[in-house]
Coordinates of C-alpha atoms in Angstrom, one line a residue:
M1 CA 116.4 -6.4 246.3
T2 CA 115.9 -8.4 243.1
R3 CA 115.4 -6.2 240.0
A4 CA 112.9 -7.7 237.6
E5 CA 111.5 -7.0 234.2
I6 CA 108.3 -8.3 232.7
I7 CA 108.3 -9.1 229.0
S8 CA 105.0 -9.6 227.1
V9 CA 105.5 -11.4 223.8
G10 CA 102.8 -11.3 221.1
T11 CA 102.0 -9.2 218.1
E12 CA 98.4 -9.0 219.3
H13 CA 99.5 -6.7 222.1
L14 CA 101.1 -4.3 219.6
L15 CA 98.0 -4.3 217.4
G16 CA 95.8 -3.4 220.3
Q17 CA 93.8 -6.6 219.9
I18 CA 94.0 -7.5 223.6
T19 CA 94.7 -5.7 226.8
D20 CA 97.8 -6.9 228.7
T21 CA 96.3 -7.8 232.0
N22 CA 99.0 -10.4 232.6
A23 CA 101.7 -7.7 233.2
V24 CA 99.5 -5.8 235.6
W25 CA 98.8 -9.0 237.6
L26 CA 102.5 -9.9 237.6
C27 CA 103.5 -6.5 238.9
N28 CA 101.2 -7.0 241.9
A29 CA 102.3 -10.6 242.5
L30 CA 106.0 -9.7 242.4
A31 CA 105.6 -6.6 244.6
A32 CA 103.8 -8.8 247.2
A33 CA 106.9 -11.1 247.1
G34 CA 109.3 -8.2 247.7
I35 CA 110.6 -8.2 244.1
A36 CA 110.8 -4.8 242.4
V37 CA 109.7 -4.6 238.8
Y38 CA 112.0 -2.0 237.1
Y39 CA 110.8 -2.4 233.6
R40 CA 107.9 -3.7 231.4
S41 CA 108.5 -4.5 227.8
T42 CA 106.3 -5.6 224.9
V43 CA 107.5 -7.2 221.7
G44 CA 105.9 -8.9 218.7
D45 CA 106.4 -12.4 217.4
N46 CA 109.7 -11.8 215.6
V47 CA 112.8 -13.7 216.4
G48 CA 115.3 -10.8 216.0
R49 CA 113.2 -8.3 218.0
V50 CA 112.6 -10.9 220.8
Q51 CA 116.3 -11.5 221.1
E52 CA 117.0 -7.8 221.1
V53 CA 114.5 -7.1 223.9
F54 CA 115.9 -10.0 226.1
R55 CA 119.5 -8.9 225.6
E56 CA 118.6 -5.4 226.7
A57 CA 116.8 -6.8 229.7
L58 CA 119.7 -9.1 230.7
G59 CA 121.9 -6.1 230.9
R60 CA 119.8 -4.3 233.4
V61 CA 117.9 -6.7 235.7
D62 CA 118.4 -9.9 237.6
L63 CA 115.1 -11.6 236.8
I64 CA 113.0 -11.8 233.7
I65 CA 109.5 -13.1 233.6
A66 CA 108.1 -13.5 230.1
T67 CA 104.6 -14.4 229.1
G68 CA 103.4 -15.6 225.7
G69 CA 104.8 -17.6 222.8
L70 CA 105.1 -21.1 224.4
G71 CA 102.5 -22.9 222.3
P72 CA 102.9 -25.4 219.4
T73 CA 102.3 -23.0 216.4
D74 CA 105.0 -21.3 214.3
D75 CA 104.5 -17.9 215.9
D76 CA 105.2 -19.4 219.4
L77 CA 108.9 -18.7 219.2
T78 CA 109.8 -17.1 222.6
V79 CA 111.9 -19.9 224.2
A80 CA 113.8 -20.9 221.0
A81 CA 114.6 -17.2 220.2
V82 CA 116.0 -16.6 223.7
A83 CA 117.9 -19.8 223.7
G84 CA 119.6 -18.7 220.5
A85 CA 120.4 -15.3 222.0
L86 CA 122.0 -17.1 225.0
G87 CA 123.9 -19.6 222.8
L88 CA 122.1 -22.6 224.3
P89 CA 121.0 -25.5 222.2
M90 CA 117.3 -26.6 222.3
E91 CA 116.7 -30.1 223.5
L92 CA 113.7 -32.3 224.2
N93 CA 112.9 -32.2 227.9
E94 CA 111.6 -35.6 228.7
E95 CA 109.6 -34.5 231.7
A96 CA 107.9 -31.8 229.7
W97 CA 107.2 -34.2 226.8
T98 CA 105.6 -36.6 229.2
H99 CA 103.4 -33.8 230.5
V100 CA 102.3 -32.8 227.0
Q101 CA 101.5 -36.4 226.0
E102 CA 99.5 -37.0 229.3
F103 CA 97.6 -33.7 228.8
F104 CA 96.3 -34.9 225.4
R105 CA 95.7 -38.5 226.5
R106 CA 93.5 -37.3 229.5
R107 CA 91.4 -35.2 227.1
N108 CA 91.2 -38.0 224.4
R109 CA 92.6 -35.6 221.8
P110 CA 95.0 -36.6 219.0
L111 CA 98.6 -35.7 219.5
S112 CA 100.2 -34.1 216.4
S113 CA 104.0 -34.0 215.8
Q114 CA 103.8 -30.2 216.2
Q115 CA 102.9 -30.6 219.9
Q116 CA 106.4 -31.8 220.7
K117 CA 107.6 -28.3 220.2
Q118 CA 106.2 -27.4 223.6
A119 CA 108.6 -29.8 225.2
M120 CA 111.7 -28.4 223.6
M121 CA 113.7 -26.4 226.1
P122 CA 117.2 -24.8 226.3
R123 CA 119.9 -27.1 227.7
G124 CA 119.8 -27.1 231.5
A125 CA 116.4 -25.6 231.8
H126 CA 113.8 -26.7 234.3
M127 CA 110.2 -27.3 233.6
I128 CA 107.3 -25.5 235.3
P129 CA 104.3 -27.7 235.6
N130 CA 101.1 -26.5 233.9
T131 CA 98.0 -28.0 235.5
R132 CA 95.7 -25.9 233.4
G133 CA 97.1 -26.3 229.8
S134 CA 99.4 -28.2 227.5
A135 CA 102.4 -25.8 227.4
P136 CA 104.9 -26.3 230.3
G137 CA 106.7 -23.2 231.6
V138 CA 110.4 -22.9 231.5
I139 CA 113.1 -21.7 234.0
V140 CA 116.6 -20.9 232.8
E141 CA 119.5 -20.0 235.1
H142 CA 122.2 -18.3 233.0
E143 CA 125.3 -16.4 234.2
G144 CA 123.7 -15.3 237.4
K145 CA 120.4 -14.2 235.8
T146 CA 117.1 -16.0 236.0
L147 CA 114.7 -16.2 233.1
I148 CA 111.2 -17.6 233.5
F149 CA 108.8 -18.3 230.7
T150 CA 105.0 -18.9 231.0
P151 CA 102.2 -19.2 228.5
G152 CA 100.2 -16.1 227.8
V153 CA 96.8 -17.6 228.8
P154 CA 96.1 -15.7 232.1
R155 CA 94.7 -18.6 234.1
E156 CA 97.7 -20.8 233.1
M157 CA 100.2 -18.1 233.8
K158 CA 98.7 -17.2 237.2
G159 CA 98.6 -20.8 238.3
M160 CA 102.3 -21.3 237.4
I161 CA 103.4 -18.1 239.2
E162 CA 101.4 -18.8 242.4
D163 CA 102.0 -22.5 242.7
H164 CA 105.6 -22.8 241.4
V165 CA 107.4 -19.6 240.4
I166 CA 107.1 -17.6 243.7
P167 CA 108.0 -20.6 245.8
Y168 CA 111.0 -21.2 243.5
L169 CA 112.1 -17.6 243.8
R170 CA 111.8 -17.7 247.6
A171 CA 113.8 -20.9 247.8
R172 CA 116.5 -19.3 245.6
G173 CA 116.6 -16.2 247.8
L174 CA 115.4 -14.0 245.0
A175 CA 112.2 -13.0 246.7
G176 CA 112.7 -10.3 249.3
T177 CA 111.9 -10.3 253.0
D178 CA 110.4 -6.8 252.4
V179 CA 107.0 -6.4 250.8
I180 CA 105.9 -3.6 248.5
R181 CA 102.4 -2.4 249.0
S182 CA 100.4 0.5 247.4
R183 CA 97.4 2.5 248.5
V184 CA 95.4 4.6 246.0
L185 CA 93.7 7.8 247.2
R186 CA 91.1 9.1 244.8
V187 CA 90.8 12.9 244.8
A188 CA 88.0 15.0 243.2
L189 CA 90.4 17.7 242.0
G190 CA 92.6 18.1 238.9
E191 CA 96.1 16.9 238.9
S192 CA 97.8 20.3 238.9
I193 CA 95.9 21.4 242.0
V194 CA 96.7 18.1 243.8
E195 CA 100.4 18.4 242.9
D196 CA 100.5 22.0 244.2
R197 CA 99.2 20.9 247.5
V198 CA 101.3 17.8 248.0
R199 CA 104.4 18.6 246.0
D200 CA 106.7 18.8 249.1
L201 CA 105.5 15.4 250.2
M202 CA 106.1 14.0 246.8
R203 CA 109.7 15.4 246.7
A204 CA 110.6 14.4 250.2
G205 CA 109.2 10.9 250.1
T206 CA 111.4 8.0 249.2
N207 CA 109.6 5.4 251.3
P208 CA 106.7 5.7 250.9
T209 CA 106.7 7.3 247.4
I210 CA 103.8 9.4 246.1
A211 CA 102.8 9.4 242.4
P212 CA 99.9 11.3 240.9
Y213 CA 97.8 9.9 238.0
A214 CA 95.5 12.2 236.1
H215 CA 92.0 11.1 235.2
T216 CA 89.1 13.1 233.8
G217 CA 87.8 15.3 236.5
E218 CA 89.9 13.8 239.2
C219 CA 93.4 12.7 240.3
H220 CA 94.6 9.5 241.9
L221 CA 97.6 9.5 244.3
R222 CA 99.3 6.1 244.5
V223 CA 101.3 5.8 247.8
T224 CA 103.8 2.9 247.7
A225 CA 105.8 1.7 250.7
R226 CA 108.5 -1.0 251.0
G227 CA 109.5 -2.7 254.2
Q228 CA 108.7 -5.5 256.6
E229 CA 105.2 -6.8 256.6
A230 CA 104.6 -5.4 260.1
E231 CA 105.7 -1.9 259.3
V232 CA 104.4 -1.2 255.8
D233 CA 100.8 -0.5 256.8
G234 CA 102.1 2.0 259.3
L235 CA 104.1 3.8 256.7
L236 CA 101.1 4.0 254.4
D237 CA 98.9 5.3 257.2
E238 CA 101.3 8.0 258.1
T239 CA 101.6 9.2 254.6
E240 CA 97.9 9.1 254.0
L241 CA 97.3 11.2 257.1
A242 CA 99.8 13.8 255.8
I243 CA 98.0 13.9 252.4
R244 CA 94.6 14.2 254.0
E245 CA 95.9 17.2 256.0
R246 CA 96.5 18.9 252.6
L247 CA 93.5 17.6 250.6
G248 CA 90.8 17.1 253.2
R249 CA 87.4 16.4 251.9
A250 CA 88.6 16.4 248.3
I251 CA 89.6 12.7 248.9
Y252 CA 86.5 10.8 248.1
A253 CA 87.7 7.2 248.4
V254 CA 90.7 4.9 249.0
G255 CA 91.2 1.9 246.7
E256 CA 89.0 1.0 243.7
Q257 CA 85.7 2.8 244.7
T258 CA 84.5 5.2 242.1
L259 CA 82.9 8.6 242.7
E260 CA 79.5 7.3 241.7
E261 CA 79.9 4.3 244.0
T262 CA 80.9 6.6 246.9
V263 CA 77.8 8.8 246.3
A264 CA 75.6 5.7 246.0
R265 CA 76.8 4.4 249.3
Q266 CA 76.3 7.8 251.0
L267 CA 72.7 8.0 249.7
A268 CA 71.9 4.4 250.8
D269 CA 73.5 4.9 254.2
A270 CA 71.6 8.1 254.8
G271 CA 68.3 6.6 253.5
L272 CA 67.8 9.5 251.1
T273 CA 66.3 9.6 247.6
I274 CA 67.3 11.6 244.6
A275 CA 66.0 12.6 241.2
V276 CA 68.0 13.9 238.2
A277 CA 67.1 16.5 235.6
E278 CA 69.7 16.5 232.8
S279 CA 70.1 18.6 229.7
C280 CA 73.7 18.8 228.5
T281 CA 74.8 15.7 230.3
G282 CA 72.2 13.6 228.5
G283 CA 71.5 11.1 231.2
L284 CA 75.1 10.5 232.2
I285 CA 74.5 11.2 235.9
A286 CA 71.7 8.7 236.0
H287 CA 73.8 6.2 234.1
R288 CA 76.6 6.5 236.6
L289 CA 74.4 6.3 239.6
T290 CA 72.7 3.1 238.3
R291 CA 76.0 1.3 237.8
T292 CA 75.9 0.3 241.4
P293 CA 73.5 -2.6 242.3
G294 CA 70.6 -1.6 244.4
A295 CA 70.3 1.9 242.8
S296 CA 66.5 1.7 243.2
M297 CA 67.0 2.3 246.9
Y298 CA 68.1 5.9 246.4
L299 CA 67.4 6.9 242.7
D300 CA 63.8 7.6 242.1
G301 CA 64.1 8.5 238.4
G302 CA 65.1 11.2 236.1
V303 CA 64.3 13.4 233.1
I304 CA 66.5 14.2 230.1
A305 CA 65.0 17.6 229.3
Y306 CA 67.0 18.6 226.3
S307 CA 64.6 21.0 224.6
N308 CA 63.2 24.1 226.2
A309 CA 59.7 22.7 225.7
A310 CA 60.7 19.6 227.7
K311 CA 62.1 21.7 230.5
S312 CA 58.7 23.4 230.8
R313 CA 56.5 20.3 230.2
W314 CA 58.3 17.8 232.5
L315 CA 60.0 20.0 235.0
S316 CA 57.6 23.0 235.2
V317 CA 60.3 25.5 234.3
P318 CA 58.4 28.7 233.4
Q319 CA 58.8 29.6 229.8
D320 CA 59.3 33.2 230.6
L321 CA 62.3 32.3 232.8
I322 CA 63.9 30.6 229.8
T323 CA 63.1 33.6 227.6
R324 CA 64.6 36.1 230.0
H325 CA 67.7 34.2 231.1
G326 CA 68.2 31.5 228.4
A327 CA 68.2 27.8 228.8
V328 CA 71.9 27.8 229.9
S329 CA 71.6 29.9 233.1
P330 CA 71.8 29.5 236.8
E331 CA 68.1 30.5 237.0
V332 CA 67.0 27.6 234.7
A333 CA 69.4 25.1 236.4
R334 CA 67.8 26.0 239.7
A335 CA 64.2 25.7 238.4
M336 CA 65.1 22.3 236.8
A337 CA 66.4 20.9 240.1
E338 CA 63.5 22.2 242.1
G339 CA 61.0 21.0 239.5
A340 CA 62.5 17.5 239.5
R341 CA 62.4 17.4 243.3
A342 CA 58.8 18.6 243.5
H343 CA 57.5 16.2 240.8
A344 CA 59.4 13.1 242.2
E345 CA 58.9 14.0 245.9
T346 CA 62.5 13.1 246.6
D347 CA 64.9 14.4 249.3
L348 CA 67.4 15.7 246.7
A349 CA 67.5 16.5 243.0
I350 CA 70.4 17.4 240.7
S351 CA 70.2 19.2 237.4
T352 CA 72.6 20.2 234.6
T353 CA 72.3 22.7 231.7
G354 CA 75.1 23.9 229.5
V355 CA 76.9 24.2 226.2
A356 CA 78.7 20.9 225.5
G357 CA 79.8 21.9 221.9
P358 CA 81.3 21.7 219.5
S359 CA 79.0 24.5 218.3
G360 CA 76.4 26.7 219.9
G361 CA 78.7 28.8 222.1
T362 CA 78.6 32.6 222.2
P363 CA 80.9 35.2 223.8
E364 CA 78.5 35.4 226.8
K365 CA 77.9 31.7 227.0
P366 CA 81.0 29.9 225.6
I367 CA 81.4 26.2 224.9
G368 CA 82.1 24.4 228.1
L369 CA 79.9 26.5 230.3
V370 CA 77.7 24.3 232.5
F371 CA 75.4 25.2 235.4
I372 CA 74.7 22.5 238.0
A373 CA 72.0 22.8 240.7
L374 CA 71.4 20.7 243.7
A375 CA 68.0 21.1 245.4
H376 CA 67.6 19.9 249.0
P377 CA 65.4 20.6 252.0
G378 CA 67.6 23.6 253.0
G379 CA 67.5 25.3 249.6
T380 CA 69.1 25.0 246.2
D381 CA 72.9 25.3 245.5
V382 CA 74.0 26.3 242.0
R383 CA 77.5 26.1 240.6
E384 CA 78.9 27.6 237.4
M385 CA 81.6 25.6 235.7
R386 CA 83.7 26.6 232.7
Y387 CA 85.4 23.6 231.2
G388 CA 86.5 25.2 228.0
T389 CA 86.6 23.6 224.5
E390 CA 89.7 21.3 225.1
P391 CA 87.8 18.3 226.6
G392 CA 85.5 18.1 223.6
R393 CA 81.8 17.4 223.8
Q394 CA 82.0 14.1 225.6
G395 CA 84.6 15.5 228.0
V396 CA 82.3 18.4 228.9
Q397 CA 79.5 16.0 229.5
Y398 CA 81.6 13.8 231.7
L399 CA 83.0 16.7 233.7
G400 CA 79.5 18.0 234.2
A401 CA 78.4 14.7 235.6
Q402 CA 81.6 14.5 237.7
T403 CA 81.0 17.9 239.3
A404 CA 77.3 17.0 239.9
L405 CA 78.2 13.8 241.7
D406 CA 80.8 15.6 243.8
M407 CA 78.2 18.3 244.7
I408 CA 76.0 15.5 246.0
R409 CA 78.9 13.9 247.9
L410 CA 79.9 17.1 249.6
H411 CA 76.3 18.0 250.5
L412 CA 75.9 14.6 252.1
L413 CA 79.2 15.0 254.0
D414 CA 78.0 18.4 255.3
R415 CA 74.7 16.8 256.3
G416 CA 76.4 14.0 258.1
E417 CA 78.7 16.3 260.0
S418 CA 75.8 18.5 261.1
G419 CA 73.9 15.4 262.3
S420 CA 70.9 16.1 260.0
R421 CA 68.2 13.5 259.3

C-alpha cells in the first residue's frame, strides 16, 4: 500500500489564524482511494524549513501531497523551495502560463508580471488544471517518489484532488484496490472506563483497529478497517457488535450525531415534551436541546432559577425545604424538576443544582457536586454527581448538562423497551 504524507504550508496555520480543514479532508479522500496517510506535517512560509520538512518526508513515504504556497506573492514559495531541495531548475511551463493568462482574460482583470510566478515549475513537472482559481497544481515524479502540490484554497484543492489527482494516482497504480473506512461509536462514558471494557479488543485488533478519543463527558471509539470494498463493512459490523457487547446502552450514536441530537430525536419520535429547570448549568441544557431544528416540538420551555428566591417563585420549591436541606441537595433538585413539570404541564422535566466553583464549596458540599433530577409520569429520579475541581467552572457546567441529557436518553430507552406510551 502506498504510504503518504500530507504537508500543509503556511505560517497562518502555526499562528492559529485558520483551522486546517484541508488536511482532514485529504485524509478522508486518500483513505477512500486505498492510500494510507502515515504522517501529517505543518510548516511556515520559510524556504529552509520547507525544504527540511520535505526532505524528511521523502525519506519515509512514497507520496507527498502539499497544500498552500502556490500563489503569486513573495510568501508563496512552496514549489520553488522543494525544487531547490531536489536539485531541479525552475522553468516556465507553457501550458500553465496559458492557463494563468486565460484565467485573467476571462475575468477581464489586468495581468501583472508577478502572475507568471504561478506558471514556474520544476523541470519535468506536470500541470494540474485548476478550474476554480489562477494557480495550477504541480505533479513531480522524482526518484520513485511522487510529489503533488495544490493551492491552499479549499475549493480549489478539492476540485484538483477529485478531478485529477485521484485519477492520476489510480492510473499510476499508487491508489490501492483496498479501501480504508472508519466508523465512530459515541459513548456516554469516560475514556478510562471505556478502555477498561474494550482493552482486549483494542490490543487484539489489527484490522479493524480501535482507537479511543476522549471528549468532555464522553468517549469516541474510531473503528477503522482496510480491505476490499465488499468486505470492509462486514469487518466494521463485526467489531461494532463486539464493542456493543461490552458497552451496551452507553453507546448513544454512530457517526456524527451528538448527544443532544440523539435526545432530540428520541423525544420527537416518542411525541413527548420536556421542560428544564436549571441552576448551576445556567441554561446549558436548554441551549443544547435547541441546537436541533424543530426543538419546539418537544421543548416547552425552561427556567434558570439561580437564586433561592427564584426557585421558590418560579418552580414552587418550598422555602423551608431550601432552609432545611440547602439549595444544593437531592431534595431541592427533586422539587425543582417536579415544579417545572407541573407548571409547564409536560411529560418530562429535568433540573440541576450544584456547586460549579471556583468558590462556594464546603467539606460537606464540595466544588463539583451536582444533583440532577428527572421528573416523569412514573416518579422522579435523582442522581448525585461529583465532578471535582479539575474541570473548572465551565467544565462542571458542561458535565452537568451532559449527565442530564444522558439521564433523559436512558429514561427514553427504558420507556421504549417497556412499550410505554
